[in-house]
Coordinates of C-alpha atoms in Angstrom, one line a residue:
M1477 CA 33.4 138.0 104.5
N1478 CA 36.1 135.4 104.2
V1479 CA 35.3 131.8 103.3
K1480 CA 38.0 129.1 103.8
L1481 CA 37.4 126.2 101.5
S1482 CA 38.7 122.7 101.1
F1483 CA 38.8 121.2 97.6
E1484 CA 39.2 117.4 97.7
A1485 CA 39.9 115.7 94.4
K1486 CA 37.4 112.9 93.8
S1487 CA 39.0 112.0 90.4
P1488 CA 42.3 112.6 88.8
F1489 CA 42.7 116.3 87.8
R1490 CA 45.2 118.6 86.1
I1491 CA 45.7 122.3 85.6
G1492 CA 48.4 122.3 83.0
A1493 CA 51.5 124.4 82.8
G1494 CA 51.7 124.0 79.0
K1495 CA 54.0 121.8 77.0
S1496 CA 57.3 121.2 78.7
T1497 CA 60.4 122.6 77.2
S1498 CA 62.8 121.3 79.8
L1499 CA 65.2 118.6 78.5
T1500 CA 65.1 117.0 82.0
S1501 CA 61.3 116.8 82.3
P1502 CA 60.1 113.1 82.3
V1503 CA 56.6 114.2 80.9
D1504 CA 55.4 116.4 78.0
L1505 CA 52.5 118.0 79.8
Q1506 CA 53.2 118.9 83.4
V1507 CA 50.8 120.1 86.1
L1508 CA 51.1 123.7 87.1
R1509 CA 53.5 124.5 89.9
I1510 CA 54.7 127.5 91.9
N1511 CA 58.0 128.1 93.5
I1512 CA 57.6 128.7 97.3
N1513 CA 60.9 129.1 99.3
G1514 CA 62.8 127.2 96.6
R1515 CA 60.3 124.3 96.5
E1516 CA 58.0 123.5 93.5
V1517 CA 54.5 123.2 94.8
Q1518 CA 51.4 122.1 92.8
Y1519 CA 48.4 124.5 93.3
I1520 CA 45.1 125.6 91.9
P1521 CA 45.3 129.3 90.8
G1522 CA 42.6 131.6 92.0
S1523 CA 42.3 132.9 88.5
S1524 CA 41.3 129.4 87.3
L1525 CA 38.7 129.1 90.1
K1526 CA 37.3 132.5 89.3
G1527 CA 36.9 131.5 85.7
V1528 CA 34.9 128.4 86.7
F1529 CA 32.8 130.2 89.2
R1530 CA 32.1 133.1 86.8
S1531 CA 31.1 130.9 83.9
V1532 CA 28.8 128.8 86.1
S1533 CA 27.3 131.9 87.7
E1534 CA 26.5 133.2 84.2
F1535 CA 24.8 129.9 83.3
I1536 CA 22.7 129.9 86.5
A1537 CA 21.7 133.6 86.0
K1538 CA 20.7 133.1 82.4
S1539 CA 18.8 129.9 83.1
N1540 CA 16.8 131.9 85.6
G1541 CA 16.1 134.7 83.1
I1542 CA 18.6 137.1 84.7
N1543 CA 20.6 139.3 82.3
A1544 CA 24.3 138.3 82.2
C1545 CA 26.8 139.1 79.5
M1546 CA 29.3 136.5 78.3
A1547 CA 32.7 136.8 80.1
G1548 CA 32.0 140.5 80.8
N1549 CA 32.5 141.5 77.1
E1550 CA 29.1 143.2 76.6
C1551 CA 29.4 145.3 79.7
K1552 CA 33.0 146.1 79.0
D1553 CA 32.2 147.3 75.5
N1554 CA 29.2 149.3 76.5
Y1555 CA 30.2 150.9 79.8
N1556 CA 33.9 150.8 80.7
R1557 CA 34.9 153.8 78.6
K1558 CA 31.9 155.7 79.8
L1559 CA 32.7 154.8 83.4
D1560 CA 36.4 156.0 83.0
D1561 CA 35.2 159.3 81.5
A1562 CA 32.7 159.8 84.3
L1563 CA 35.3 159.1 86.9
R1564 CA 37.8 161.5 85.4
S1565 CA 35.2 164.2 85.3
R1566 CA 34.2 163.4 88.8
N1567 CA 30.5 163.2 87.8
L1568 CA 29.3 161.1 90.7
D1569 CA 25.7 160.9 89.5
E1570 CA 26.8 159.6 86.1
V1571 CA 29.1 157.1 87.8
R1572 CA 26.2 155.7 89.8
K1573 CA 24.0 155.6 86.8
I1574 CA 26.7 153.7 84.7
L1575 CA 27.5 151.3 87.6
A1576 CA 23.8 150.4 87.9
S1577 CA 23.8 149.4 84.2
Y1578 CA 26.3 146.6 84.6
C1579 CA 24.9 143.1 84.6
L1580 CA 24.8 141.2 88.0
I1581 CA 27.8 138.9 87.0
C1582 CA 30.0 141.9 86.1
K1583 CA 29.0 143.6 89.4
L1584 CA 30.2 140.5 91.3
Y1585 CA 33.2 139.3 89.3
G1586 CA 34.3 142.6 87.8
S1587 CA 34.7 143.9 84.3
G1588 CA 37.8 146.0 83.3
S1589 CA 37.3 149.3 85.2
Y1590 CA 34.7 147.6 87.5
A1591 CA 36.6 145.9 90.4
S1592 CA 35.5 142.4 91.5
H1593 CA 33.6 142.0 94.7
I1594 CA 34.7 138.3 94.9
I1595 CA 38.4 137.6 95.4
F1596 CA 39.7 134.1 94.8
G1597 CA 42.9 133.1 96.5
D1598 CA 45.2 130.4 95.2
M1599 CA 44.5 126.9 96.6
F1600 CA 47.6 125.1 98.1
P1601 CA 48.0 121.4 98.9
E1602 CA 47.4 120.0 102.3
G1603 CA 50.2 117.6 102.9
D1604 CA 52.0 115.6 100.2
I1605 CA 50.4 115.3 96.8
A1606 CA 50.5 112.0 94.8
I1607 CA 51.3 112.6 91.1
G1608 CA 50.4 110.2 88.3
V1609 CA 51.4 110.0 84.6
K1610 CA 49.2 109.0 81.8
T1611 CA 50.3 108.2 78.2
G1612 CA 48.1 109.3 75.4
I1613 CA 48.2 109.6 71.6
A1614 CA 46.8 112.4 69.5
I1615 CA 44.1 111.5 67.0
D1616 CA 43.8 113.1 63.5
R1617 CA 40.3 114.5 63.3
R1618 CA 40.0 114.1 59.6
S1619 CA 41.1 110.4 59.3
G1620 CA 40.2 109.3 62.8
T1621 CA 43.5 107.5 63.1
A1622 CA 46.5 108.2 65.3
K1623 CA 48.9 110.9 64.3
R1624 CA 52.4 109.9 63.5
G1625 CA 54.8 110.8 66.3
A1626 CA 51.9 112.0 68.5
L1627 CA 52.5 109.9 71.6
Y1628 CA 52.7 112.1 74.7
T1629 CA 52.8 111.8 78.5
V1630 CA 50.5 113.8 80.8
E1631 CA 51.1 114.5 84.5
F1632 CA 48.0 114.6 86.8
I1633 CA 47.2 114.8 90.5
M1634 CA 45.7 111.7 92.1
P1635 CA 42.3 111.5 93.7
G1636 CA 42.2 112.1 97.4
S1637 CA 44.5 115.2 97.2
I1638 CA 43.3 118.2 99.2
F1639 CA 43.8 121.8 98.4
K1640 CA 42.8 124.7 100.7
G1641 CA 42.4 128.4 100.3
N1642 CA 40.2 131.4 100.7
I1643 CA 37.4 133.3 98.8
T1644 CA 36.8 136.8 100.0
L1645 CA 33.4 138.5 99.4
I1646 CA 33.4 142.3 99.7
N1647 CA 30.1 144.1 100.3
T1648 CA 28.1 141.3 98.6
P1649 CA 24.4 141.1 99.0
N1650 CA 22.9 137.8 100.4
Y1651 CA 21.7 136.7 97.1
A1652 CA 25.2 136.9 95.7
I1653 CA 26.4 134.6 98.4
G1654 CA 23.5 132.3 97.5
L1655 CA 24.6 132.3 93.9
L1656 CA 28.1 131.3 95.0
S1657 CA 26.6 128.6 97.2
Y1658 CA 24.7 127.2 94.2
V1659 CA 28.0 127.0 92.2
I1660 CA 29.6 125.0 95.0
K1661 CA 26.6 122.7 95.0
L1662 CA 27.0 122.0 91.3
I1663 CA 30.7 121.2 91.8
N1664 CA 29.8 118.8 94.7
D1665 CA 27.1 117.2 92.6
G1666 CA 29.7 116.4 89.9
V1667 CA 27.9 118.6 87.3
I1668 CA 30.8 121.1 87.2
R1669 CA 34.5 119.9 86.9
I1670 CA 37.7 121.9 87.3
G1671 CA 40.8 121.8 85.1
G1672 CA 41.6 119.9 81.9
F1673 CA 40.7 116.5 80.4
K1674 CA 37.1 116.8 81.7
S1675 CA 35.8 114.6 78.9
R1676 CA 38.2 111.9 80.2
G1677 CA 36.7 111.9 83.7
F1678 CA 39.1 114.3 85.2
G1679 CA 38.3 117.3 87.5
Q1680 CA 35.6 116.1 90.0
F1681 CA 35.9 117.7 93.4
S1682 CA 34.2 117.9 96.8
V1683 CA 34.2 121.4 98.1
N1684 CA 33.7 122.0 101.9
P1685 CA 33.6 125.3 103.7
M1686 CA 35.9 125.0 106.7
E1687 CA 35.5 128.4 108.2
I1688 CA 33.6 131.6 107.6
N1689 CA 34.6 134.8 109.3
G1690 CA 34.8 138.5 108.8
E1691 CA 32.7 141.6 109.5
I1692 CA 29.3 142.8 108.3
I1693 CA 27.0 145.7 109.0
H1694 CA 24.3 144.7 111.5
N1695 CA 21.9 147.3 113.1
N1696 CA 24.1 150.1 111.7
K1697 CA 27.2 148.7 113.5
V1698 CA 30.2 146.8 112.2
M1699 CA 30.1 143.4 113.9
K1700 CA 31.9 140.0 113.5
I1701 CA 29.9 137.3 111.7
S1702 CA 30.3 135.1 114.8
E1703 CA 28.4 137.7 116.8
V1704 CA 25.3 138.0 114.6
D1705 CA 22.2 135.8 114.0
I1706 CA 20.9 137.6 110.9
F1707 CA 22.5 138.8 107.7
E1708 CA 20.5 142.0 106.8
P1709 CA 19.5 142.7 103.2
L1710 CA 21.7 145.2 101.4
D1711 CA 19.4 146.4 98.6
E1712 CA 15.7 146.3 97.5
F1713 CA 16.2 142.9 95.9
D1714 CA 17.9 141.3 98.8
S1715 CA 16.5 139.1 101.6
E1716 CA 17.3 138.6 105.2
V1717 CA 19.1 135.4 106.1
N1718 CA 18.8 133.9 109.5
I1719 CA 21.8 131.9 110.7
A1720 CA 20.9 131.6 114.4
D1721 CA 20.8 127.8 114.5
V1722 CA 23.7 126.9 112.2
G1723 CA 26.5 127.3 114.6
R1724 CA 29.8 126.1 113.1
N1725 CA 28.0 124.1 110.4
Y1726 CA 29.4 126.3 107.6
A1727 CA 28.0 124.1 104.8
K1728 CA 24.5 124.7 106.3
L1729 CA 25.3 128.4 106.7
L1730 CA 26.1 128.8 103.0
E1731 CA 23.1 126.7 102.0
R1732 CA 20.8 129.2 103.8
F1733 CA 21.9 131.9 101.4
R1734 CA 20.4 130.0 98.4
I1735 CA 17.0 131.1 99.6
A1736 CA 18.1 134.7 99.2
W1737 CA 19.1 133.9 95.6
D1738 CA 15.8 132.2 94.9
N1739 CA 14.0 135.3 96.3
Y1740 CA 16.1 137.6 94.2
V1741 CA 15.2 135.7 91.0
S1742 CA 11.5 135.9 91.9
K1743 CA 11.7 139.6 92.6
I1744 CA 13.6 140.4 89.4
K1745 CA 11.0 138.5 87.3
H1746 CA 8.2 140.4 88.9
S1747 CA 9.8 143.8 88.9

């Protein structure tokens, strides 16, 4: 399942490239850029988005009483070596047993030997991007006064800038899509921000699904999403999702999957 998303900046934002070492740079802290066909382009790395979505997914899961390890560390320490050993020995029963032991978040976002089921592409700008520069001064935490020689300039991207890209979901149950939809809702509500300088009001976005396509299993056949009315459950904790009346309203389509997440939480609590 491929979801094309539009990220529109509602406030200034920056994903930094670190302190500039170029003698010709007019600012100390530049925004991140990538070279495409000889042109420097501002972008939002998929890895940055994955970090945001993963950490928020962990928070949502834990707040609902669902087991989720922090940044995949617990699952990595407990299971990755065992999984590698089982794979090398081709012990499929042991592989299945170990895979089932990973927490939900690691199953979705990956953990070392466990590949991610959600792939975040880089987000690239739509049209020209307006860049702003802000002057700041570092504060000494002990004295509460300005540090000597600590004046710096920061580059940021102006509100109204739009970035577009794709998130790909591979064999994800409906409740996982619902969890992703809840993360998008929190971003749209302004609860979650992206990038640096969040405490200074940076990083607020509006996220809109522009297109959803791909193939799923329906009635034991591989079918295009545009050809089906129902997303069938993939496991015992999953729920059917009816999308018959949503048409091309992709925001409403994603919203439908939140019910599957709510049902998943209820089933886990009572299992």
